[in-house]
Coordinates of C-alpha atoms and ligand atoms in Angstrom, one line a residue:
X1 CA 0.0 0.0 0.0
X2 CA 1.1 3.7 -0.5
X3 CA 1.5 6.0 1.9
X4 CA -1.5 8.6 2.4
X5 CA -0.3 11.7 0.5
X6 CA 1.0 14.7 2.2
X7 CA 1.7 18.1 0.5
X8 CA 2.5 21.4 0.9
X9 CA 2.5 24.8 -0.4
X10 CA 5.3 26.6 1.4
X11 CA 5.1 30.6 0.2
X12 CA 7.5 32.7 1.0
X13 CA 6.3 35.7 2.9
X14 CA 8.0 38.3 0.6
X15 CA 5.2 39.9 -1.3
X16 CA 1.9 39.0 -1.8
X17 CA 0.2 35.7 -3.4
X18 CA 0.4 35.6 -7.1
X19 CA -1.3 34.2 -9.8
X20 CA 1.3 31.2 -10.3
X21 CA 1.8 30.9 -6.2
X22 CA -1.8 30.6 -6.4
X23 CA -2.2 28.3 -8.9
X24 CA 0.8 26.1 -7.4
X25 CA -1.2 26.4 -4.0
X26 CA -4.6 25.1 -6.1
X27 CA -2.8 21.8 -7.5
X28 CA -1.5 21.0 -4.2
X29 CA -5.0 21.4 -2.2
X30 CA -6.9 19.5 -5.0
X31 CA -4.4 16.8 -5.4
X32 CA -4.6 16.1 -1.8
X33 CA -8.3 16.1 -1.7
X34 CA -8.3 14.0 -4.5
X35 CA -6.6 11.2 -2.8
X36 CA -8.1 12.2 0.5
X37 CA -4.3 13.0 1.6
X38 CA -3.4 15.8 3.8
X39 CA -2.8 19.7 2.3
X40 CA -0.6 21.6 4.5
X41 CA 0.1 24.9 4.3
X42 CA 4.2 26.0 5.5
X43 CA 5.5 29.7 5.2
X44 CA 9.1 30.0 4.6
X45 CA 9.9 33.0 6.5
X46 CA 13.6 32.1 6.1
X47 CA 14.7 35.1 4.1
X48 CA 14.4 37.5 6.9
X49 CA 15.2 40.6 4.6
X50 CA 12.2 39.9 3.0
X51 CA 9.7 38.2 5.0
X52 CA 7.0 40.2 6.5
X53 CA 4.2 39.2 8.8
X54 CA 2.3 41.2 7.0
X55 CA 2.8 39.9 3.9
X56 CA 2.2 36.6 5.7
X57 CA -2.0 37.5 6.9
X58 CA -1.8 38.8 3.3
X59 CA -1.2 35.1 2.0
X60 CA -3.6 33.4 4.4
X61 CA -6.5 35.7 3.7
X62 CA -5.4 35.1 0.3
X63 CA -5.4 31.4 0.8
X64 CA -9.3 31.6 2.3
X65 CA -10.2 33.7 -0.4
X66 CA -9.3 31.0 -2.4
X67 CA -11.8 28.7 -0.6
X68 CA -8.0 26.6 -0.2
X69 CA -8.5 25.0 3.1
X70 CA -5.3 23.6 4.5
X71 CA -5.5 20.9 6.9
X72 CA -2.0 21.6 8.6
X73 CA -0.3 24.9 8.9
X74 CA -0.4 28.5 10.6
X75 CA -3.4 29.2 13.1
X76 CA -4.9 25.6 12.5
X77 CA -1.7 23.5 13.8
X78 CA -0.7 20.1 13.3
X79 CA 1.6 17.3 14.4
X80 CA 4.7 18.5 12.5
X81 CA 4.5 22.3 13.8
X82 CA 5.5 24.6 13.9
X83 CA 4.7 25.9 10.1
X84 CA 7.0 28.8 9.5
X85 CA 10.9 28.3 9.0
X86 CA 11.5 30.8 11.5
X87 CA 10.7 28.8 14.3
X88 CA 12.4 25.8 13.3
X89 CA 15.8 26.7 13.7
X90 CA 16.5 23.7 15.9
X91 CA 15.1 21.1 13.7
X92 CA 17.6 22.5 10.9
X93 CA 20.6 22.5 13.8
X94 CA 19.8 19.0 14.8
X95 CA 20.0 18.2 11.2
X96 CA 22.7 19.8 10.5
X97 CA 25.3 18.6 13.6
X98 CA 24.2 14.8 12.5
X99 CA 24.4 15.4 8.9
X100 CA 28.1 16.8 10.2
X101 CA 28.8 13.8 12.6
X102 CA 28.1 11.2 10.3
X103 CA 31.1 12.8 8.2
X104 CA 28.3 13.6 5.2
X105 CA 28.5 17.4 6.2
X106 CA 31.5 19.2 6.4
X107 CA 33.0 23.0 7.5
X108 CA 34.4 25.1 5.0
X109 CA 36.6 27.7 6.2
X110 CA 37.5 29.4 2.9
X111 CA 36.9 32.8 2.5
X112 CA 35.4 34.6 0.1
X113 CA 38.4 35.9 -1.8
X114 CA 39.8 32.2 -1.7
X115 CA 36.5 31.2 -3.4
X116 CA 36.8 33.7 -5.6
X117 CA 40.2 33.1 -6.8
X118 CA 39.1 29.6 -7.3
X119 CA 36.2 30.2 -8.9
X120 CA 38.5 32.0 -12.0
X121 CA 41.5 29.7 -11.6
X122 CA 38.8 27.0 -12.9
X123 CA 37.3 29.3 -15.7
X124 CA 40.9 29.8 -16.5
X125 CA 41.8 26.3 -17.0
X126 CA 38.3 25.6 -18.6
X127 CA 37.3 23.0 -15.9
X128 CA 34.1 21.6 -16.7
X129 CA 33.3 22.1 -12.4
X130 CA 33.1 25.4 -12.0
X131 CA 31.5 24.7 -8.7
X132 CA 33.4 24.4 -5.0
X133 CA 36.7 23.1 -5.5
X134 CA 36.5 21.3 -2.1
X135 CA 39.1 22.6 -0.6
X136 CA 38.2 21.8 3.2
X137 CA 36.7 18.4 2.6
X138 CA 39.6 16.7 3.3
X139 CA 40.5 18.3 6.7
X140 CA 40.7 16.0 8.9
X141 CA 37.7 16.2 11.7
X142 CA 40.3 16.6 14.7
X143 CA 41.8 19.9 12.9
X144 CA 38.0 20.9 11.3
X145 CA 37.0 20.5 14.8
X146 CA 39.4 22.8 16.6
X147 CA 38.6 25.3 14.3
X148 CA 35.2 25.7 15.0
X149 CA 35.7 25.8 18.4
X150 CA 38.4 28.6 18.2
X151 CA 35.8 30.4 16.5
X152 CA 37.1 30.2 13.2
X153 CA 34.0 31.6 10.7
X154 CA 32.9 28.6 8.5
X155 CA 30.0 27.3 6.7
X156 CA 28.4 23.8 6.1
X157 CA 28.8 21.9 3.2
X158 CA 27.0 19.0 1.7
X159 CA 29.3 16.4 0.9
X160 CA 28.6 14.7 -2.0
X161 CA 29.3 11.3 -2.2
X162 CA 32.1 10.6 -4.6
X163 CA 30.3 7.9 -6.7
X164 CA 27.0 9.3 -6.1
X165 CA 26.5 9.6 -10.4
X166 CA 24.1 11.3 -11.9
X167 CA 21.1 12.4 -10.2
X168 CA 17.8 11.0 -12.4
X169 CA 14.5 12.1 -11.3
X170 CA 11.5 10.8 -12.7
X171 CA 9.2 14.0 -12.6
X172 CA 5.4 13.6 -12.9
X173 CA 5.2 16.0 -15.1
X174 CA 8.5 15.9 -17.5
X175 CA 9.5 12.5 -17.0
X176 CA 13.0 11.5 -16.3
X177 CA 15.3 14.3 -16.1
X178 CA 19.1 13.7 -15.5
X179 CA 21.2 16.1 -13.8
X180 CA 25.2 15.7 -14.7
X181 CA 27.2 13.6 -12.0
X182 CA 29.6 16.9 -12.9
X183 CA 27.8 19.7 -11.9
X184 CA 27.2 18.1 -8.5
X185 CA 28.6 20.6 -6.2
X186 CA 29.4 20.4 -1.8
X187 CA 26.8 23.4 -1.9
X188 CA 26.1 25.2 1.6
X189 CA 23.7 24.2 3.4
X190 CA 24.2 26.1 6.9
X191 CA 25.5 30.2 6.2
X192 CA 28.3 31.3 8.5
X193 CA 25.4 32.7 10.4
X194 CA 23.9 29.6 11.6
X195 CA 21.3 29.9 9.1
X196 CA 20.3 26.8 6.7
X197 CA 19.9 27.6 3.5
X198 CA 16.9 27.0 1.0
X199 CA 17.7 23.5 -0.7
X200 CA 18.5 22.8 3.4
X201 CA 15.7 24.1 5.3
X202 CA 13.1 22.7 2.3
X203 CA 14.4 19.1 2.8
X204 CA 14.6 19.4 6.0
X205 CA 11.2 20.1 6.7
X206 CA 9.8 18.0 3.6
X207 CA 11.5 15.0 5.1
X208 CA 10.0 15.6 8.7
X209 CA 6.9 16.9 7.6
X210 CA 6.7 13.4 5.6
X211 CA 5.9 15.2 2.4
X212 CA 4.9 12.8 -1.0
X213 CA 4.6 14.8 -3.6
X214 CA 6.3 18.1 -4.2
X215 CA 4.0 20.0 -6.2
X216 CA 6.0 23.2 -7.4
X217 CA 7.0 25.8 -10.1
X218 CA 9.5 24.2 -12.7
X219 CA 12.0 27.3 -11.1
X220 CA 12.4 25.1 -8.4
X221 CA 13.3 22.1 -11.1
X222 CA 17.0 23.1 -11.1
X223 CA 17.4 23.2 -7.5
X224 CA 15.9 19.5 -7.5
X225 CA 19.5 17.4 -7.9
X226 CA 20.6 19.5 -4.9
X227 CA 17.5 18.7 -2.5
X228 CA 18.0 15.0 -3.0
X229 CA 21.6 14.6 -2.0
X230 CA 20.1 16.6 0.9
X231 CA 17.3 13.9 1.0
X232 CA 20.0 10.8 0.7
X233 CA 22.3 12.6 3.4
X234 CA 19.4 12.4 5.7
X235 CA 18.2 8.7 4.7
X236 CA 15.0 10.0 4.2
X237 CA 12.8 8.6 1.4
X238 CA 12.7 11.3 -2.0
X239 CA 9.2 12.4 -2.7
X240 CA 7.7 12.4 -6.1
X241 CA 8.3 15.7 -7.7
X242 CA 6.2 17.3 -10.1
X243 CA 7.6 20.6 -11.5
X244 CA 4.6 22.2 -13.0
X245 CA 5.3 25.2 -15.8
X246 CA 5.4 28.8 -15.9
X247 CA 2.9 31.0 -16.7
X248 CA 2.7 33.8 -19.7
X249 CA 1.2 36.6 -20.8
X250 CA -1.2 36.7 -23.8
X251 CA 2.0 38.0 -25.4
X252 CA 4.4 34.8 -25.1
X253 CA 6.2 36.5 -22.2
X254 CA 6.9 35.1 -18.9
X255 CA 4.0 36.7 -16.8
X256 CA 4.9 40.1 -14.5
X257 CA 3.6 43.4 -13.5
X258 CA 3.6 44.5 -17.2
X259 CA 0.3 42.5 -17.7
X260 CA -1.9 44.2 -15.2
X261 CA -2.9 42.5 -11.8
X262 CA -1.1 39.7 -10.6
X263 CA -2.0 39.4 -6.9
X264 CA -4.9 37.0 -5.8
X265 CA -6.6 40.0 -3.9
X266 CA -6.6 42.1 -6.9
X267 CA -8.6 39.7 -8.5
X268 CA -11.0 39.3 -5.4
X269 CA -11.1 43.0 -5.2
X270 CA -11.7 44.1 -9.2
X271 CA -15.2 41.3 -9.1
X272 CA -14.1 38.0 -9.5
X273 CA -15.4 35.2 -8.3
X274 CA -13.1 32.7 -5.6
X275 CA -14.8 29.8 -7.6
X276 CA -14.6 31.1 -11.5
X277 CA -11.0 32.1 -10.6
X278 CA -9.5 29.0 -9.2
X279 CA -11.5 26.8 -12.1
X280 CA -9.5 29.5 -14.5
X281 CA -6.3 29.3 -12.4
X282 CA -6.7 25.5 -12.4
X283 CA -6.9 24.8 -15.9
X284 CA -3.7 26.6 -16.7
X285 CA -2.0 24.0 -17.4
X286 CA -4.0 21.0 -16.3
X287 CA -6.9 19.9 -18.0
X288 CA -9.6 17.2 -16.9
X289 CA -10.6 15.7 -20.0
X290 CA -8.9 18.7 -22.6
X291 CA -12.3 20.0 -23.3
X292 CA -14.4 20.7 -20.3
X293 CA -13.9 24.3 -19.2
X294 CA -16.1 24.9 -16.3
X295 CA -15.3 22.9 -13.5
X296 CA -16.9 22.8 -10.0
X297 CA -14.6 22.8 -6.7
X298 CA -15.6 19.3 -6.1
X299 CA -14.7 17.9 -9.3
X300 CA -11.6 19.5 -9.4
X301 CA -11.0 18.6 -6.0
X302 CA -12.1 15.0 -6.4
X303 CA -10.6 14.9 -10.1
X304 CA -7.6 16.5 -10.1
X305 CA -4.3 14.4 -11.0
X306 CA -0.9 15.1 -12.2
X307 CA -0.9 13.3 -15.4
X308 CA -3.2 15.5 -16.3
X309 CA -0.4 18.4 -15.9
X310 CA 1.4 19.6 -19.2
X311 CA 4.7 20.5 -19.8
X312 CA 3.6 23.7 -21.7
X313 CA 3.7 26.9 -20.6
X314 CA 0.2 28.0 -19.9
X315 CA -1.1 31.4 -21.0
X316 CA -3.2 33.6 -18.6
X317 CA -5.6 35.4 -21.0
X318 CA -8.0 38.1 -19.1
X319 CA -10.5 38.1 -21.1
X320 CA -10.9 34.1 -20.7
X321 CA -11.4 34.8 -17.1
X322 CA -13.8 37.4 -17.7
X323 CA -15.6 35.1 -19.6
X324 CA -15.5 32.6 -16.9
X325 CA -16.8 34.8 -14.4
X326 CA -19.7 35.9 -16.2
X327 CA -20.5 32.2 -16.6
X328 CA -20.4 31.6 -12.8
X329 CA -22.9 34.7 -12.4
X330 CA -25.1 33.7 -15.0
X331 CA -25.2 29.9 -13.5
X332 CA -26.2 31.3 -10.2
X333 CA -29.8 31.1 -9.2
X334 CA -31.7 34.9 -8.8
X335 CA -31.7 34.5 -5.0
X336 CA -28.3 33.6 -5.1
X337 CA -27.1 36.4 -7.2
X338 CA -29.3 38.7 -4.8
X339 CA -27.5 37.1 -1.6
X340 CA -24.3 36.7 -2.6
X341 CA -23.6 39.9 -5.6
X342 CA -26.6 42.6 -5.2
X343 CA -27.2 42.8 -1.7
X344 CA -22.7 43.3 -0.7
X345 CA -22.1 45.6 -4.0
X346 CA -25.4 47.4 -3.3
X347 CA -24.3 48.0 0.2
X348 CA -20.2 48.7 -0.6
X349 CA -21.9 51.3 -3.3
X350 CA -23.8 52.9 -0.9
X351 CA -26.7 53.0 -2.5
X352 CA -28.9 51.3 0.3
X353 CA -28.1 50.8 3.5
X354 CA -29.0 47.5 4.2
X355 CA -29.9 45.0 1.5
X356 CA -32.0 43.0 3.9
X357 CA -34.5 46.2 4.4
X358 CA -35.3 45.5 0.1
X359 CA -38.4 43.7 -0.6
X360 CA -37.7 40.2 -1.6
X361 CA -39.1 40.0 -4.5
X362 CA -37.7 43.1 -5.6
X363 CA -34.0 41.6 -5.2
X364 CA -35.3 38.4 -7.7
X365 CA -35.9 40.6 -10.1
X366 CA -33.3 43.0 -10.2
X367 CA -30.9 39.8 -10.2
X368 CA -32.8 39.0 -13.0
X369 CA -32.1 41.7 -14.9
X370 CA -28.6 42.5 -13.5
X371 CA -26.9 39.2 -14.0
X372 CA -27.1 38.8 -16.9
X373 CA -25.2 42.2 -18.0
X374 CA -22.3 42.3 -15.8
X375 CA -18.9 39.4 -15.5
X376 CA -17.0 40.9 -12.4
X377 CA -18.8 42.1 -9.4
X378 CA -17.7 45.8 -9.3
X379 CA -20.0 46.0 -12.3
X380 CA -23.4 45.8 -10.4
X381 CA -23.6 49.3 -9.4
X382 CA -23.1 50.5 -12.9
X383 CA -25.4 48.7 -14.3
X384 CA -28.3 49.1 -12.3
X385 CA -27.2 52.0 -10.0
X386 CA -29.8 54.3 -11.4
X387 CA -32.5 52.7 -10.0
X388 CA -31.6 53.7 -6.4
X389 CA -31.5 57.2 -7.4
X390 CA -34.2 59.7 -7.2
X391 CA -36.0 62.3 -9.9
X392 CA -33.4 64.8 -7.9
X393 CA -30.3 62.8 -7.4
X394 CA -30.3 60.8 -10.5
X395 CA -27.5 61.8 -12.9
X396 CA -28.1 62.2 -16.9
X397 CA -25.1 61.4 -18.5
X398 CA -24.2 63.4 -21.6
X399 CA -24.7 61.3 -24.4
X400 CA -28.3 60.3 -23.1
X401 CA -29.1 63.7 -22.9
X402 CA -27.5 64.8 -26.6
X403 CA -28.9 61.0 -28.1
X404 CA -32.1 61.0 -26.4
X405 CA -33.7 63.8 -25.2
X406 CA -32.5 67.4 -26.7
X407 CA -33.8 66.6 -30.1
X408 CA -37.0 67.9 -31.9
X409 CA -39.9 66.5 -30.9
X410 CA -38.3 64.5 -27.6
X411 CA -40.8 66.7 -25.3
X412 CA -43.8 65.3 -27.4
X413 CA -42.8 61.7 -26.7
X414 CA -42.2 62.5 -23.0
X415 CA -45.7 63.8 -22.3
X416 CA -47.3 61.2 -24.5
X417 CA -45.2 58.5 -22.4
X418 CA -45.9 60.2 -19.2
X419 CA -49.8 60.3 -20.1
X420 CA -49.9 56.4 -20.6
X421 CA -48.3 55.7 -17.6
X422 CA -49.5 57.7 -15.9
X423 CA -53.0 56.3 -16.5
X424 CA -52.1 52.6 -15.3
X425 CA -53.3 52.2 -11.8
X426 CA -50.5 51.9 -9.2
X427 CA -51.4 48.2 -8.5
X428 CA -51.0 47.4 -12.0
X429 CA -47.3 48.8 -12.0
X430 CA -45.4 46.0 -13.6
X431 CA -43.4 45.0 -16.3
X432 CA -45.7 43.6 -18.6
X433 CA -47.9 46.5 -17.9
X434 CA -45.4 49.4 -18.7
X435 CA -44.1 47.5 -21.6
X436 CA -47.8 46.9 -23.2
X437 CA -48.6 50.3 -22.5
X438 CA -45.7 51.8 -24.5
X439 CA -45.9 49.6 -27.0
X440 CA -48.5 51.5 -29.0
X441 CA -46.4 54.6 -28.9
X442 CA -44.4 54.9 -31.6
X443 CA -47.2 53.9 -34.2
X444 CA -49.3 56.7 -32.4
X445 CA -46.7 59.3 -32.8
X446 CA -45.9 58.1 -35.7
X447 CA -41.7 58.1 -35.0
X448 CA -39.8 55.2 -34.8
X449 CA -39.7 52.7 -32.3
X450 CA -36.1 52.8 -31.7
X451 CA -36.5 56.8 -31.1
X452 CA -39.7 57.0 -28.4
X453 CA -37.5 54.3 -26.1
X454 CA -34.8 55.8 -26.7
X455 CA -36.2 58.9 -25.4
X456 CA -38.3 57.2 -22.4
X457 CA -34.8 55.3 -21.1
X458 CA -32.9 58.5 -21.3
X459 CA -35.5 60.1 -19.0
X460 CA -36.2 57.4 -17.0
X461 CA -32.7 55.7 -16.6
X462 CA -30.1 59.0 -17.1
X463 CA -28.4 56.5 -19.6
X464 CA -29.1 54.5 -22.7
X465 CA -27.3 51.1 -21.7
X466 CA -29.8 50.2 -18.9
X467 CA -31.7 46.7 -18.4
X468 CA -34.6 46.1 -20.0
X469 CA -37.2 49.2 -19.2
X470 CA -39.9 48.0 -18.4
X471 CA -38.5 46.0 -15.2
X472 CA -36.6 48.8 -14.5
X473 CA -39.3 50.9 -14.5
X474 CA -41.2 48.5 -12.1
X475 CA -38.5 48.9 -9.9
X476 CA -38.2 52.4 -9.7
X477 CA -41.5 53.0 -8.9
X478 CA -44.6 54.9 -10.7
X479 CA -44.1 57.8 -8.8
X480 CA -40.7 58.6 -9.0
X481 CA -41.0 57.3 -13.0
X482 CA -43.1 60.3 -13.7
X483 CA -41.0 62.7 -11.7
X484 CA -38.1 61.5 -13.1
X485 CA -40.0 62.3 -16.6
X486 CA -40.8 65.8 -15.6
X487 CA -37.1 66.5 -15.3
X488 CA -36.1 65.1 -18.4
X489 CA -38.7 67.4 -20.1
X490 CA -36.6 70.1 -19.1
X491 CA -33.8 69.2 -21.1
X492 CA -36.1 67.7 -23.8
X493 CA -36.9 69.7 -27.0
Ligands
LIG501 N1 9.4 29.0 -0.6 C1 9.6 28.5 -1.9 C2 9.0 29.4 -2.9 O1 8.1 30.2 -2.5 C3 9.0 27.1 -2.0 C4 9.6 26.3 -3.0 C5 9.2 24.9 -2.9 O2 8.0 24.6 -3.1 O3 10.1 24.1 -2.6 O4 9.4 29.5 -4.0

């Protein structure tokens, strides 16, 4: 039998959660679900320059944004706490003094010059190892010893085992890579400063956090060869590695600042779904079946595998998630759109207090008619802001005014408009009602059908874009309809 799977997404807290972090985060927590394994959640706070604990809440709100539930990690817990590098320092000493007194760690004393002066002695020569020339690994442990405790600066080295060959890793998502016997280097694993480094510390905390599967960007693919001599040196089993690829621009290039938002709560905060953008986020570069594009959180999270992964680069295309989000709105029920969309962007709009204080079936309908014209949340109040508005506060914009109303005859149709509905009984104010009582107007004025509505939604609405008028109209009100008419006939001709 296998072992249960364990994973991790282990950020580092030195800016916020980005597209591809997020994505990386997404194939971890839906490959764990998907084999009922365990999703933890690390922060490698190792860089201290660069760490922030803000930028860590940023991450975990970030993370629950994402609906990314992680089973281990900060402020849940977990049997291989604690979850930020930072306070692990001992696990990473303990490591290192038995990786050293097993002899398969080993103090370097040279200095940086000596290094240097190595480093072109071998370019000089054209040595294919350009790496450590090992200098120190030969010291005999009495004299490294002695050394260390005189206080002598030093850093630890990996040593790597002279027949260790080449390092082959069979990578779940590009197969068997071989890394040169050659370029094998005695890299550092502890800094003069007592501090492990990155291939270190990951290991580390992989091996005793029992980690499976190391789901990660294909970045991290080169500094693979180095984490499993850490892996051997600690007779710990290597996971399975699955280097997933990078992420571009709609223009071929590697995916930065240049192409607008990158951050996860960018996205939440310009309108986006968490569920349309993790089922975008997800399929850049996985697929379920290469044609199915809309993909619930449970069947990604109970689908989800690696071979499914490509080796391609994926290509994050805005409009695509656009288009995704406006499917997610659209597939939402009215009463879920009012819950969940109208009543928060009504209330963050101001334009009512509280949602809850709005008639029921008022909210069904406006999600009727709302939902179906905007794909990212912010858009709500545009689109149907109008109707909160009064005959005095509502705003005419210009080309409503210009189009609609301050043309010859525009006054005509606005008392003619006013007349009918005026004459429909307040109970009777309703959508079929205002739309079968306009209906006859254009043949009775004898104008064009196109032009009377025009002219009606420029009065009515202050725009020409609106929803359909005659639920908008409902909406608004009979009263504040024909006062809002009155105005208009101001600026009507
Ligand atoms: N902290 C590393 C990063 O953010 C993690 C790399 C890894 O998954 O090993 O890139």
């Amino acid at each position: 039998m296998t072992a249960p799977v364990r994973v991790r997404f282990a950020p580092s807290p030195t800016g916020r959660l980005h597209i591809g972090g997020a994505r990386t985060a997404i194939y971890n927590w839906a490959f764990a679900r998907a084999n009922h394994g365990t999703f933890i959640l690390r922060i490698d706070d190792t860089d201290p320059t660069r760490s922030t604990e803000e930028n860590t809440q940023i991450i975990l709100r970030a993370m629950r944004w994402l609906g990314l539930d992680w089973d281990e990690g900060p402020e849940v817990g977990g049997p291989c706490g604690p979850y930020a590098q930072t306070e692990r320092a001992d696990l990473y000493r303990e490591a290192a003094e038995r990786l050293l007194a097993e002899g398969k760690a080993y103090p370097c004393f040279c200095t940086s010059e000596q290094l240097e002066a190595d480093r072109k002695a071998a370019k000089e020569r054209k040595d294919p190892f350009q790496g450590y020339q090992r200098r120190c690994r030969n010291i005999p442990v009495d004299e490294a010893r002695a050394r260390m405790e005189a206080g002598e600066p030093y850093v630890l080295r990996i040593k790597v085992p002279e027949d260790r060959g080449d390092v082959v890793i069979d990578d779940a998502v590009h197969g068997q890579v071989t890394f040169d016997a050659k370029e094998l280097d005695d890299f550092v694993i502890v800094r003069s400063d007592g501090t492990p480094t990155y291939n270190f510390a990951t290991v580390v905390d992989d091996a005793a956090m029992g980690i499976t599967h190391v789901i990660r960007g294909d970045d991290h693919l080169s500094n693979t060869p180095r984490q499993v001599m850490v892996y051997e040196a600690l007779g710990a089993p290597t996971p399975t590695f699955a280097h997933i690829s990078m992420i571009l621009g709609t223009d071929g290039k590697k995916l930065s600042k240049r192409h607008g938002a990158t951050s996860v709560e960018e996205y939440r905060d310009a309108g986006y779904l968490s569920d349309a953008f993790v089922n975008y986020l997800s399929l850049l570069g996985w697929s379920l079946d290469g044609e199915t594009t809309i993909i619930p959180r449970d069947v990604l999270a109970s689908q989800f595998s690696l071979e499914r992964i490509s080796k391609n680069p994926a290509t994050f295309d805005p409009k695509k998630l656009d288009w995704m989000n406006a499917e997610y709105l659209n597939a939402m029920s009215d009463a879920e759109f009012a819950d969940k969309v109208l009543a928060p962007e009504l209330e963050e709009a101001g334009l009512v207090d509280n949602a809850d204080h709005l008639p029921m079936a008022e909210m069904l309908l406006l999600a009727q008619i709302v939902k179906p014209r905007v794909k990212k949340l912010g858009e709500v109040a545009g689109v149907c802001g109008m109707i909160f508005k009064t005959a005095d506060t509502l705003e005419y914009d210009e080309k409503a005014v210009k189009k609609g109303l301050a043309k010859e005859g525009m006054a005509s149709v606005l008392d003619a408009a006013r007349a009918t509905l005026d004459a429909l009984a307040a109970d009777d104010w309703n959508a079929a009602a205002i739309d079968a009582a306009l209906e006859p107007l254009p043949e009775e004025l004898d104008l064009k059908k196109r032009v009377v509505f025009q002219a009606v939604r420029a009065a009515v609405c202050g725009n020409l874009v609106s929803p359909p008028l005659g639920e908008t109209m409902e909406l608004i009100g009979k009263a504040d309809c024909l006062a809002r008419i009155d105005r208009a006939k101001t600026m009507a001709l």
